[in-house]
Amino acid sequence: MITLSENAARHVSNFLSKRGKGIGVRLGVKTSGCSGMAYKLEFADTALPEDHVFESRGLKVLVDPKSLPYLDGTELDYTKEGLNEGFKFVNPNVKDECGCGESFNV
Amino acid sequence: MALLQITEPGESTAPHQHRLAIGIDLGTTNSLVATVRSGMAGVLNDQQGRTLLPSVVRYHPEGGVTVGFEAQSVQSRDPKNTIVSAKRFMGRSRRDIAHIETMPYDFVDGEGMVRLRTVQGDKSPVEVSAEILRTLCRRAEDSLGGELTGAVITVPAYFDDAQRQATKDAARLAGLHVLRLLNEPTAAAIAYGLDNGAEGIYAVYDLGGGTFDISVLRLSKGVFEVMSTGGDSALGGDDFDQRVFCWIIEQARLAPLSPYDARLLLTRAREAKEYLTYHGEAPITVKLGSGEYVDLALTTEIFSCITQTLVQKTMAPVRRALRDAGLRPDAVKGVVMVGGATRMPQIQCAVAEFFGREPLTNLDPDRVVALGAAIQANLLAGNRAADDDWLLLDVIPLSLGLETMGGLVEKVISRNSTIPVARAQEFTTFKDGQTAMAIHVVQGERELVSSCRSLARFELRGIPPMVAGAARIRVAFQVDADGLLSVSASEQTTGVEARIEVKPSYGLSDDEIAAMLKDGYNHAGDDAQHRALKEVQVEAQRLIEAVSSALGADAHLLDAMERARIDTGIDALRVTAISDDRRAIEAAIDALSRDTAEFAARRMDQSVRQALSGRNITEISS
């Protein structure tokens, strides 16, 4: 189960409508980065047959089956830190992450 | 934890390798920075939530530099060390700067452009601009949480090579990688997505704080071509404030004001102007330092009335720009509004009436240039969606060419060529045994070097001695995507080469560019005649040279009478050649050619004989 925070949902739907196309967002992980794995956050234009599709606050969240075990239970949030703003994965599976948090380990 | 942005499918980057790119509108009055995040272009604010950064840099007596609002607030206290509008001095020599005597700075002549004397030493406009860029760069890095891949910086369409180079130098000094310099009107058009839309003519009406620019663009096959530019470098929103300010003084019958009261009143005047954009009437109530009270109401009608002449003043350059482009107002498919002052309904009305269509105003006119630059930067940094395969090109504003004999310009790259572009032409030597060639690079539309702007000079040396016309010298002009020029010359038989990056010593003012363009049109006829005259004069000189050198080598082939006739012919041609009677020169050339025909034939026979004598037939046929 993957969910969006209220703030994240507002921004995602805003970005999607500005972009003019897309069925939702795709979350995933890939192996790379300083702590083994890195998050992927993309616009989704098509759903693949094997994708898990979650509905959160009226938006579709797509996850490929390989990534799901690492992400299950994650809430996608949108926050501001100083001048910087963007999306944040609140992932209960993470054991440790690199200093910057861009890659992590489970 | 790092914050992420949504990327296009398949475009997500590895950790720490985001391609962060920004667009910067480096303005005369205000500058700002924008970027594309999660597919959406937006401006980046500072810690206080302010978007605009006043383009003001202050050098402190105790060391250190402040940029923006803080510097602006002490401008009147420390005018010599507080540099405003440095953009007006970029790539400019002292004599290029209009109204230099009204400015509070100590100008110093420097290499390439003026310097401003401050408490921290002489500063070039490039250094001042670099401070502004550095501030914006820092803001962007704080906002994006990483190092920048690069930036697109906008420049006015009329900026010449010197000014573009100066802008690029400022970016380098600020530690920014310039992905491209982009014309401001083109950036505005991109922000409105016009580049993805229908082909056609667009006008960009840019009324900033202190400057007015109008540009006519043509979009065809994804390329924006600048057809004409115009404007008034001393007209902007500030003049509207000034009109309101004068009106207040007149209505309230105020005595001469202290500097403090004047500033206060000017601020109130600006607020009233801005209030009127959304309301029918603006109250102006101020208690002055002198103890006087001002309590007035400025209505839309009064405001329209007192600023009408300013609005009309912007329309004259608009008409001129259209005329330069050879267009009627109804040929324009869309009008983009840029600059905070275009929020005034009076301006929008006047523009709508002139073009017969409503201008595009749904984007914030203060931000539209920076947003367009950000969109372009995002693409250039490689963050493009799979189905976005458009390529945006820009054009060079004035033709580039070389000086040839007689002070004529040979255009190598013509105005409005899309960039990047490279063109080469072959030239040859003019005199026998000429071993060097001076290459003089000029910019402009006129046929004569003296009417164009000199950009650079260099020499190609080491050409092997040959008869005039035998050397093959290839001169290649290359303009990169930023509109910056490099020129190389090479002699084809030996491969000797010389090249230059054009870092012009000084540039042209926008008025000069406009004047040069207009001149080019007005003098097209004159120039053609002048060119024809120059060409025969050059031809005459060439013939005199050739005959003289032949006489030096082979005078023994002539009898005294023949020799005398040729000498007379040369003298006659020498005299007529400096006149401006083209037909007489042509006649003299013909006469001398006739008189020397026999001589040339004998020389030919002689050289054939010399070549053959003393060698047997087998040597020759082999």
XYZ file of C-alpha atoms in Angstrom:
728
model
C 0.000 0.000 0.000
C 1.388 3.378 -1.035
C -0.267 6.656 -0.101
C 0.078 10.347 -0.804
C -0.041 13.007 1.874
C -2.583 15.755 1.296
C 0.169 18.196 0.362
C 1.802 15.742 -2.024
C -1.530 14.980 -3.686
C -2.184 18.662 -4.271
C 1.195 19.162 -5.916
C 0.994 15.993 -7.996
C -2.393 16.917 -9.400
C -1.161 20.438 -10.040
C 1.922 19.205 -11.922
C -0.144 16.675 -13.873
C -2.667 19.240 -15.015
C 0.128 21.642 -15.980
C 1.843 18.878 -17.919
C -1.398 18.196 -19.768
C -1.130 14.424 -19.829
C -0.363 11.441 -17.619
C -2.469 9.030 -15.601
C -0.613 9.425 -12.311
C 2.781 9.040 -10.707
C 5.123 6.109 -10.743
C 7.219 5.302 -7.679
C 10.046 2.844 -7.765
C 13.484 1.950 -6.591
C 16.596 1.192 -8.534
C 19.920 -0.114 -7.401
C 22.489 2.631 -7.391
C 23.678 5.420 -5.187
C 25.896 5.492 -2.188
C 23.712 3.288 0.043
C 22.594 0.695 -2.449
C 19.193 1.847 -3.621
C 17.680 5.010 -4.948
C 14.136 6.254 -5.360
C 12.501 6.854 -8.685
C 9.692 9.373 -9.056
C 8.231 9.872 -12.512
C 5.093 10.913 -14.307
C 3.191 7.847 -15.531
C 1.701 7.883 -19.015
C 0.787 4.203 -19.226
C 0.208 1.402 -16.754
C 2.023 -1.863 -17.438
C 0.101 -5.117 -16.905
C 2.313 -6.159 -13.987
C 2.091 -2.795 -12.179
C 0.444 -2.472 -8.812
C -1.894 0.476 -8.966
C -2.968 2.240 -5.771
C -5.524 4.992 -5.468
C -4.757 7.742 -3.005
C -6.723 10.981 -2.687
C -8.142 10.488 -6.146
C -4.758 9.973 -7.810
C -3.220 6.841 -9.270
C 0.104 5.667 -7.824
C 1.881 3.018 -9.891
C 4.587 0.714 -8.571
C 6.340 -2.100 -10.403
C 6.268 -5.489 -8.631
C 10.034 -5.558 -8.015
C 10.006 -2.232 -6.204
C 6.924 -2.868 -4.099
C 8.597 -4.880 -1.297
C 10.993 -1.999 -0.680
C 8.293 0.649 -0.764
C 5.259 -0.984 0.825
C 3.804 1.311 3.469
C 5.477 4.408 2.086
C 3.742 7.744 2.202
C 4.839 10.289 -0.376
C 4.987 13.734 1.185
C 5.741 17.199 -0.176
C 7.699 19.523 2.079
C 9.713 22.683 2.226
C 13.137 22.789 3.768
C 14.446 26.314 3.726
C 14.257 27.469 0.139
C 14.207 23.948 -1.180
C 10.921 22.180 -1.763
C 10.038 18.800 -3.175
C 8.796 15.285 -2.565
C 9.920 13.084 0.262
C 9.512 9.316 0.667
C 8.423 8.421 4.189
C 9.414 4.781 3.995
C 9.099 2.441 7.009
C 11.350 -0.170 5.368
C 14.477 1.966 5.419
C 17.206 0.839 7.842
C 19.748 3.483 7.001
C 20.322 6.003 4.340
C 23.203 8.038 3.033
C 23.771 11.455 4.492
C 21.729 13.140 1.829
C 18.926 10.599 1.913
C 18.908 10.147 -1.825
C 19.759 6.500 -1.509
C 18.970 4.010 1.210
C 19.194 0.433 2.458
C 16.519 -1.965 3.689
C 16.623 13.815 3.399
C 16.897 15.123 -0.080
C 13.734 16.325 -1.731
C 12.798 14.858 -5.082
C 11.020 16.187 -8.138
C 8.871 14.209 -10.532
C 10.698 13.480 -13.764
C 9.523 12.451 -17.184
C 9.108 8.668 -17.615
C 12.502 6.998 -17.932
C 14.351 10.207 -17.146
C 14.988 9.828 -13.445
C 18.598 10.486 -12.625
C 20.971 8.722 -10.300
C 21.367 10.198 -6.822
C 23.522 13.321 -6.764
C 23.338 13.603 -10.525
C 20.297 15.742 -11.075
C 20.588 18.034 -13.985
C 19.646 21.260 -12.278
C 19.361 24.133 -14.692
C 18.134 27.663 -14.229
C 17.051 30.602 -16.303
C 18.188 34.079 -15.323
C 16.639 37.346 -16.415
C 19.524 39.748 -15.827
C 17.636 43.018 -15.999
C 18.618 46.666 -15.937
C 16.450 47.379 -12.883
C 15.610 43.953 -11.463
C 16.899 40.428 -11.976
C 15.315 37.084 -11.193
C 15.889 33.381 -11.471
C 13.550 30.548 -12.435
C 13.711 26.800 -12.895
C 11.602 23.866 -14.012
C 10.559 21.501 -11.229
C 8.373 18.484 -11.769
C 7.732 19.706 -15.296
C 6.584 23.144 -14.226
C 8.463 26.410 -14.668
C 8.480 28.639 -11.617
C 10.479 31.483 -10.163
C 12.693 31.004 -7.132
C 12.202 33.360 -4.202
C 14.690 34.504 -1.610
C 14.456 33.777 2.146
C 11.967 36.618 2.563
C 9.774 35.294 -0.222
C 10.711 38.041 -2.670
C 11.047 37.177 -6.339
C 12.769 40.241 -7.756
C 16.349 41.083 -6.927
C 17.070 44.763 -7.582
C 20.078 44.888 -9.913
C 21.966 47.031 -7.440
C 25.406 46.244 -6.067
C 27.064 48.121 -3.223
C 30.761 47.991 -2.448
C 31.292 48.729 1.245
C 34.128 50.927 2.467
C 34.922 48.315 5.117
C 35.034 45.537 2.516
C 32.292 43.188 1.453
C 29.516 43.529 -1.083
C 25.748 43.619 -0.792
C 23.347 43.017 -3.629
C 19.637 43.744 -4.004
C 17.199 45.488 -1.686
C 19.778 46.172 0.993
C 22.076 47.876 -1.490
C 19.154 49.739 -3.049
C 18.062 51.192 0.291
C 21.358 53.026 0.784
C 21.683 54.146 -2.814
C 21.070 57.801 -2.037
C 23.446 57.754 0.945
C 26.353 56.186 -0.900
C 25.747 56.792 -4.593
C 29.341 56.381 -5.783
C 29.755 52.901 -4.336
C 26.230 51.721 -5.113
C 26.040 50.654 -8.722
C 22.618 50.607 -10.358
C 21.814 49.698 -13.964
C 25.255 48.174 -14.629
C 23.652 46.487 -17.629
C 23.687 49.800 -19.443
C 27.517 49.818 -19.246
C 28.145 46.224 -20.307
C 30.576 46.084 -23.201
C 30.448 49.851 -23.538
C 33.159 52.439 -23.785
C 32.660 55.808 -22.170
C 31.552 57.511 -25.353
C 28.914 54.819 -25.963
C 27.022 55.610 -22.785
C 24.143 58.014 -23.149
C 23.647 60.738 -20.517
C 26.886 59.776 -18.798
C 27.111 63.228 -17.252
C 23.908 62.698 -15.248
C 25.258 59.576 -13.527
C 26.799 59.801 -10.077
C 29.769 57.534 -10.869
C 33.427 58.226 -11.526
C 33.967 56.533 -14.838
C 37.445 55.371 -15.733
C 38.445 54.250 -19.202
C 39.404 50.618 -19.179
C 40.355 47.997 -21.670
C 37.282 47.075 -23.663
C 34.783 48.928 -21.525
C 34.419 51.540 -18.820
C 35.241 50.936 -15.191
C 33.504 52.487 -12.211
C 35.650 53.878 -9.461
C 34.498 52.586 -6.066
C 35.910 52.482 -2.586
C 37.077 48.941 -3.375
C 38.911 49.931 -6.526
C 37.860 50.163 -10.153
C 35.077 47.731 -11.001
C 34.081 46.740 -14.503
C 30.383 46.307 -15.326
C 31.197 42.627 -15.812
C 32.282 42.326 -12.184
C 29.189 44.174 -11.002
C 26.909 41.903 -13.027
C 28.800 38.877 -11.732
C 27.823 39.884 -8.181
C 24.155 39.876 -9.180
C 24.503 36.532 -10.937
C 26.353 35.063 -7.960
C 23.534 36.091 -5.626
C 20.931 34.480 -7.887
C 23.072 31.383 -8.326
C 23.348 30.972 -4.564
C 19.598 31.410 -4.211
C 19.049 28.728 -6.844
C 21.455 26.272 -5.237
C 19.758 26.750 -1.866
C 16.370 26.235 -3.477
C 17.265 23.238 -5.567
C 19.538 21.586 -3.033
C 22.406 20.890 -5.341
C 24.975 22.163 -7.710
C 23.775 23.667 -10.962
C 24.438 22.090 -14.324
C 24.117 25.411 -16.032
C 22.103 28.500 -16.772
C 20.438 30.270 -19.637
C 20.858 34.022 -19.320
C 18.730 36.432 -21.285
C 19.983 39.497 -23.118
C 18.151 42.159 -25.133
C 17.728 41.270 -28.789
C 19.749 44.294 -29.834
C 22.780 43.313 -27.699
C 25.810 43.109 -29.948
C 28.763 40.793 -29.703
C 30.603 42.904 -27.143
C 27.618 43.045 -24.823
C 26.889 39.331 -25.180
C 30.506 38.491 -24.523
C 30.498 40.735 -21.459
C 27.387 38.959 -20.162
C 29.005 35.591 -20.694
C 32.163 36.771 -18.943
C 30.091 37.932 -15.973
C 28.526 34.484 -15.708
C 31.907 32.805 -15.850
C 33.158 35.144 -13.147
C 30.168 34.134 -11.015
C 31.065 30.481 -11.507
C 28.046 29.755 -13.676
C 28.164 27.525 -16.702
C 26.278 29.306 -19.464
C 24.227 26.861 -21.490
C 23.141 29.644 -23.783
C 22.429 33.319 -24.017
C 18.868 33.852 -25.155
C 17.187 36.957 -26.526
C 14.708 38.379 -24.018
C 11.764 38.599 -26.435
C 12.446 35.045 -27.569
C 12.403 33.881 -23.931
C 9.058 35.613 -23.392
C 7.652 33.917 -26.472
C 8.871 30.526 -25.206
C 7.235 31.097 -21.831
C 3.929 31.510 -23.650
C 4.644 28.328 -25.576
C 4.468 30.202 -28.866
C 7.363 28.133 -30.141
C 5.121 25.055 -30.079
C 2.288 26.879 -31.748
C 1.516 28.236 -35.147
C 4.129 29.871 -37.309
C 3.779 33.580 -37.748
C 4.774 37.037 -36.628
C 4.781 37.985 -32.962
C 5.521 41.269 -31.238
C 7.039 41.507 -27.779
C 6.253 44.751 -25.934
C 8.620 45.118 -22.983
C 8.125 48.095 -20.682
C 10.439 47.726 -17.700
C 11.283 50.077 -14.870
C 13.537 52.315 -16.894
C 13.676 50.937 -20.422
C 11.285 50.192 -23.229
C 11.907 47.592 -25.939
C 9.781 46.388 -28.775
C 10.792 43.362 -30.833
C 9.149 41.837 -33.848
C 9.799 38.102 -34.115
C 8.969 35.649 -36.832
C 8.529 32.016 -35.914
C 9.112 29.576 -38.732
C 10.037 25.916 -38.394
C 10.722 26.315 -34.692
C 13.114 29.212 -35.247
C 12.536 32.676 -33.877
C 13.976 35.286 -36.131
C 14.311 38.841 -34.858
C 12.900 40.932 -37.679
C 13.338 44.289 -36.034
C 13.879 45.878 -32.687
C 13.254 49.329 -31.338
C 12.700 51.113 -28.120
C 13.611 53.931 -25.834
C 16.383 53.361 -23.328
C 15.120 56.196 -21.136
C 11.422 55.368 -20.799
C 9.862 53.056 -18.281
C 7.464 52.551 -15.408
C 9.493 54.979 -13.297
C 8.424 57.822 -15.579
C 4.784 57.071 -14.765
C 5.612 57.310 -11.041
C 7.278 60.633 -11.736
C 4.145 61.968 -13.441
C 2.008 61.017 -10.443
C 4.621 62.526 -8.125
C 4.470 65.851 -10.001
C 0.685 65.742 -9.959
C 0.665 65.327 -6.168
C 3.015 68.282 -5.685
C 0.905 70.422 -7.966
C -2.423 69.463 -6.386
C -1.221 69.768 -2.792
C 0.714 72.963 -3.589
C 3.760 71.638 -1.777
C 6.837 73.696 -1.133
C 10.178 72.285 -2.347
C 10.653 68.916 -0.673
C 13.425 67.525 1.452
C 15.103 64.440 -0.064
C 13.332 62.317 2.551
C 9.907 63.689 1.663
C 10.622 63.373 -2.035
C 11.445 59.679 -1.630
C 8.384 59.117 0.516
C 6.128 60.831 -1.985
C 7.648 58.936 -4.898
C 6.943 55.656 -3.101
C 3.330 56.738 -2.505
C 3.057 57.726 -6.154
C 4.177 54.262 -7.224
C 1.786 52.582 -4.819
C -1.074 54.679 -6.147
C -0.185 53.721 -9.729
C -0.130 50.035 -8.824
C -3.420 50.336 -6.884
C -5.109 51.807 -9.939
C -4.409 48.655 -11.937
C -7.212 46.918 -10.027
C -9.243 49.849 -8.662
C -10.918 52.947 -10.052
C -9.515 55.326 -7.503
C -6.392 55.418 -5.321
C -6.301 57.379 -2.076
C -3.013 59.155 -1.404
C -2.561 60.224 2.204
C 0.867 61.138 3.514
C 2.197 63.077 6.432
C 5.412 64.691 5.292
C 8.490 65.341 7.399
C 7.784 69.047 6.951
C 4.531 68.611 8.855
C 2.347 69.089 5.771
C -0.483 66.683 5.045
C -1.344 65.329 1.633
C -4.843 63.911 1.200
C -5.752 63.310 -2.419
C -7.597 60.800 -4.554
C -6.103 59.800 -7.878
C -8.764 58.505 -10.246
C -8.201 56.372 -13.312
C -9.336 59.296 -15.482
C -6.769 61.677 -14.037
C -4.042 59.054 -14.222
C -4.843 58.276 -17.863
C -4.801 61.955 -18.623
C -1.440 62.763 -17.002
C 0.321 59.700 -18.441
C -1.230 59.712 -21.892
C 1.842 61.223 -23.532
C 4.052 58.503 -22.014
C 1.804 55.781 -23.396
C 1.904 57.449 -26.794
C 5.682 57.748 -26.551
C 5.973 53.956 -26.520
C 3.867 53.625 -29.652
C 6.295 55.545 -31.861
C 9.055 52.886 -31.601
C 6.372 50.219 -32.107
C 5.346 51.815 -35.381
C 8.965 52.193 -36.408
C 9.792 48.560 -35.594
C 6.878 47.380 -37.713
C 7.922 49.647 -40.531
C 11.499 48.330 -40.326
C 10.120 44.814 -40.561
C 7.947 45.896 -43.494
C 4.743 44.864 -41.743
C 1.329 46.246 -40.931
C -0.090 45.880 -37.405
C -2.645 43.313 -38.566
C 0.151 40.979 -39.748
C 1.037 40.344 -36.098
C -0.451 37.144 -34.753
C 0.142 37.762 -31.076
C 1.549 40.408 -28.765
C 3.435 39.334 -25.645
C 3.556 41.753 -22.728
C 6.745 41.868 -20.666
C 7.739 44.090 -17.740
C 5.800 45.142 -14.653
C 4.648 48.399 -16.221
C 2.548 46.521 -18.788
C 0.081 45.736 -15.993
C -1.310 49.241 -16.414
C -4.671 48.984 -18.160
C -3.807 52.134 -20.123
C -0.851 50.358 -21.728
C -2.840 47.223 -22.464
C -5.591 49.295 -24.077
C -3.180 51.240 -26.257
C -1.456 48.050 -27.407
C -4.741 46.271 -28.053
C -5.999 49.222 -30.055
C -2.832 49.502 -32.132
C -2.594 45.833 -33.052
C -6.334 45.247 -33.175
C -6.045 42.289 -30.792
C -5.840 41.659 -27.072
C -2.230 41.211 -25.914
C -1.144 38.078 -24.021
C -1.135 38.957 -20.339
C -1.970 35.773 -18.439
C 1.633 35.196 -17.309
C 3.208 37.554 -14.795
C 4.972 40.133 -16.985
C 7.805 40.486 -14.458
C 8.540 36.786 -14.647
C 7.841 35.775 -18.198
C 11.404 36.237 -19.478
C 12.953 34.247 -16.632
C 10.361 31.480 -17.051
C 11.137 31.168 -20.751
C 14.847 31.038 -19.976
C 14.210 28.293 -17.391
C 12.261 26.199 -19.886
C 15.073 26.537 -22.383
C 17.708 25.744 -19.721
C 15.829 22.636 -18.670
C 15.854 21.357 -22.233
C 19.488 22.216 -22.834
C 20.476 20.427 -19.635
C 18.922 17.309 -21.100
C 15.702 17.049 -19.100
C 13.385 16.551 -21.995
C 10.364 14.374 -22.389
C 10.610 11.600 -24.941
C 8.201 13.159 -27.421
C 9.610 16.670 -27.113
C 12.055 16.890 -29.907
C 12.096 20.524 -30.608
C 15.157 22.528 -31.070
C 15.124 26.197 -30.527
C 17.339 28.394 -32.559
C 18.127 32.030 -32.423
C 19.484 34.386 -35.033
C 22.272 36.930 -35.264
C 21.046 40.505 -35.166
C 23.494 42.190 -37.578
C 25.482 40.899 -40.537
C 29.102 39.902 -40.033
C 31.724 40.434 -42.669
C 35.236 41.376 -43.642
C 36.867 44.467 -44.973
C 38.117 44.012 -48.506
C 40.197 46.359 -50.647
C 38.817 49.828 -50.948
C 37.070 49.827 -47.581
C 34.242 47.615 -48.795
C 32.440 45.069 -46.670
C 32.120 41.532 -47.876
C 29.292 40.027 -45.839
C 30.094 36.493 -44.820
C 27.136 35.800 -42.559
C 24.032 37.805 -43.184
C 21.707 39.209 -40.577
C 19.042 36.864 -39.226
C 21.015 33.716 -40.040
C 20.070 31.100 -37.474
C 22.798 30.221 -35.010
C 24.953 28.257 -34.517
C 26.277 28.916 -37.995
C 29.588 28.590 -39.828
C 30.357 30.064 -43.229
C 33.617 30.304 -45.139
C 34.723 32.333 -48.108
C 37.909 32.398 -50.128
C 39.919 35.528 -50.574
C 43.184 36.148 -52.330
C 46.190 38.425 -52.253
C 46.182 41.794 -53.921
C 49.879 42.345 -54.532
C 52.635 40.152 -55.903
C 54.689 38.540 -53.189
C 52.244 39.550 -50.461
C 53.101 37.424 -47.419
C 50.607 38.722 -44.885
C 46.975 39.670 -44.914
C 45.174 41.884 -42.452
C 41.735 40.596 -41.570
C 39.299 43.153 -40.307
C 36.023 41.779 -38.975
C 33.071 44.148 -39.066
C 29.415 44.039 -38.104
C 26.635 45.988 -39.765
C 24.377 46.287 -42.761
C 26.185 48.924 -44.800
C 28.436 48.327 -47.782
C 31.289 50.471 -46.511
C 33.532 49.601 -43.599
C 33.442 53.162 -42.334
C 29.685 52.845 -41.745
C 29.892 49.532 -39.905
C 31.179 48.606 -36.490
C 34.694 47.265 -36.226
C 34.776 44.072 -34.161
C 38.305 42.751 -34.447
C 41.479 42.791 -36.484
C 44.112 40.138 -36.896
C 46.781 39.161 -39.367
C 47.498 36.027 -41.285
C 51.279 35.819 -41.705
C 53.530 33.380 -43.488
C 51.713 33.304 -46.815
C 54.324 32.067 -49.320
C 55.256 34.739 -51.884
C 53.069 34.289 -54.959
C 51.761 36.481 -57.729
C 48.713 38.530 -56.828
C 45.578 36.445 -56.950
C 47.272 33.058 -56.674
C 47.019 32.584 -52.928
C 43.846 30.931 -51.686
C 42.919 32.225 -48.283
C 39.920 30.668 -46.677
C 38.294 32.788 -44.025
C 35.791 30.967 -41.856
C 33.276 32.654 -39.579
C 31.741 30.658 -36.822
C 28.995 31.900 -34.535
C 28.221 29.661 -31.587
C 24.830 29.143 -30.016
C 25.291 32.241 -27.855
C 25.865 34.490 -30.832
C 29.582 34.781 -30.176
C 31.931 34.872 -33.093
C 35.261 33.277 -33.887
C 37.059 33.870 -37.155
C 39.858 31.829 -38.659
C 41.910 32.370 -41.794
C 44.096 29.792 -43.480
C 46.130 29.747 -46.663
C 45.038 26.609 -48.481
C 48.252 25.587 -50.245
C 50.500 25.780 -47.192
C 48.010 25.457 -44.372
C 49.259 28.460 -42.407
C 46.481 29.542 -40.134
C 45.494 32.357 -37.824
C 42.360 32.704 -35.780
C 40.672 35.004 -33.345
C 37.894 34.768 -30.827
C 36.079 37.984 -31.269
C 36.202 39.824 -28.015
C 35.326 43.153 -29.436
C 36.835 46.178 -27.803
C 33.529 47.965 -27.609
C 30.001 47.575 -28.724
C 27.080 49.376 -30.191
C 24.277 51.046 -28.331
C 20.749 49.990 -29.176
C 20.158 53.366 -30.746
C 23.207 52.876 -32.891
C 22.046 49.435 -33.965
C 18.658 50.805 -34.838
C 20.296 53.708 -36.654
C 22.646 51.386 -38.535
C 19.803 49.147 -39.613
C 17.757 52.082 -40.758
C 20.759 53.552 -42.525
C 21.241 50.252 -44.276
C 17.745 50.472 -45.731
C 17.858 54.159 -46.541
C 21.256 54.047 -48.165
C 20.870 50.813 -50.065
C 20.911 52.745 -53.372
C 23.800 55.026 -52.401
C 25.742 52.110 -51.082
C 25.353 50.102 -54.257
C 26.668 52.999 -56.317
C 29.425 53.636 -53.885
C 30.333 49.997 -53.979
C 30.496 49.971 -57.770
C 32.778 53.009 -57.684
C 35.019 51.452 -55.055
C 35.207 48.294 -57.073
C 36.465 50.035 -60.204
C 38.902 52.022 -58.097
C 40.273 48.812 -56.656
C 40.423 47.304 -60.125
C 42.366 50.375 -61.336
C 44.880 50.047 -58.494
C 45.271 46.363 -59.199
C 45.981 47.039 -62.891
C 48.515 49.770 -62.071
C 50.261 47.371 -59.671
C 50.324 44.569 -62.226
C 51.620 46.709 -65.090
C 54.240 48.375 -62.900
C 55.589 45.065 -61.699
C 55.658 43.751 -65.289
C 57.549 46.843 -66.385
C 60.027 46.311 -63.576
C 60.725 42.786 -64.780
C 60.481 42.977 -68.565
C 60.864 46.610 -69.705
C 63.387 45.452 -72.317
C 60.561 43.959 -74.374
C 59.261 47.422 -75.209
C 60.629 50.120 -77.489
C 60.752 53.695 -76.278
C 57.475 54.701 -77.893
C 55.557 51.755 -76.551
C 57.036 52.359 -73.119
C 56.049 56.030 -73.217
C 52.476 55.161 -74.171
C 52.127 52.695 -71.311
C 53.636 55.173 -68.848
C 51.151 57.818 -69.973
C 48.341 55.296 -69.602
C 49.408 54.464 -66.059
C 49.641 58.123 -65.097
C 46.249 58.847 -66.612
C 44.687 55.945 -64.742
C 46.375 56.951 -61.510
C 44.808 60.399 -61.752
C 41.315 59.255 -62.718
C 41.336 56.430 -60.167
C 41.108 58.855 -57.251
C 38.209 60.746 -58.815
C 34.677 59.511 -58.238
C 33.747 59.331 -61.899
C 33.144 55.647 -62.368
C 32.795 55.810 -66.152
C 36.060 57.751 -66.581
C 37.912 55.204 -64.472
C 36.421 52.359 -66.458
C 37.481 54.071 -69.698
C 41.032 54.581 -68.402
C 41.221 50.952 -67.325
C 40.116 49.835 -70.782
C 42.687 52.127 -72.450
C 45.565 50.856 -70.353
C 44.505 47.248 -70.851
C 44.469 47.803 -74.619
C 47.858 49.479 -74.618
C 49.426 46.700 -72.611
C 47.858 43.783 -74.512
C 50.815 43.501 -76.891
C 53.265 43.784 -73.983
C 51.499 40.996 -72.138
C 51.631 38.787 -75.233
C 55.374 39.329 -75.592
C 55.951 38.529 -71.922
C 54.002 35.346 -72.346
C 56.115 34.333 -75.382
C 59.264 35.139 -73.500
C 58.360 33.054 -70.490
C 57.386 30.137 -72.717
C 60.726 30.412 -74.497
C 62.569 30.575 -71.189
C 60.733 27.589 -69.924
C 61.593 25.564 -73.008
C 65.093 26.692 -73.835
C 68.007 24.576 -72.825
C 65.895 21.496 -72.206
C 65.465 18.632 -74.568
C 62.155 17.353 -75.765
C 62.100 14.302 -73.493
C 62.414 16.411 -70.372
C 59.498 18.549 -71.380
C 57.125 15.805 -72.393
C 57.776 13.708 -69.315
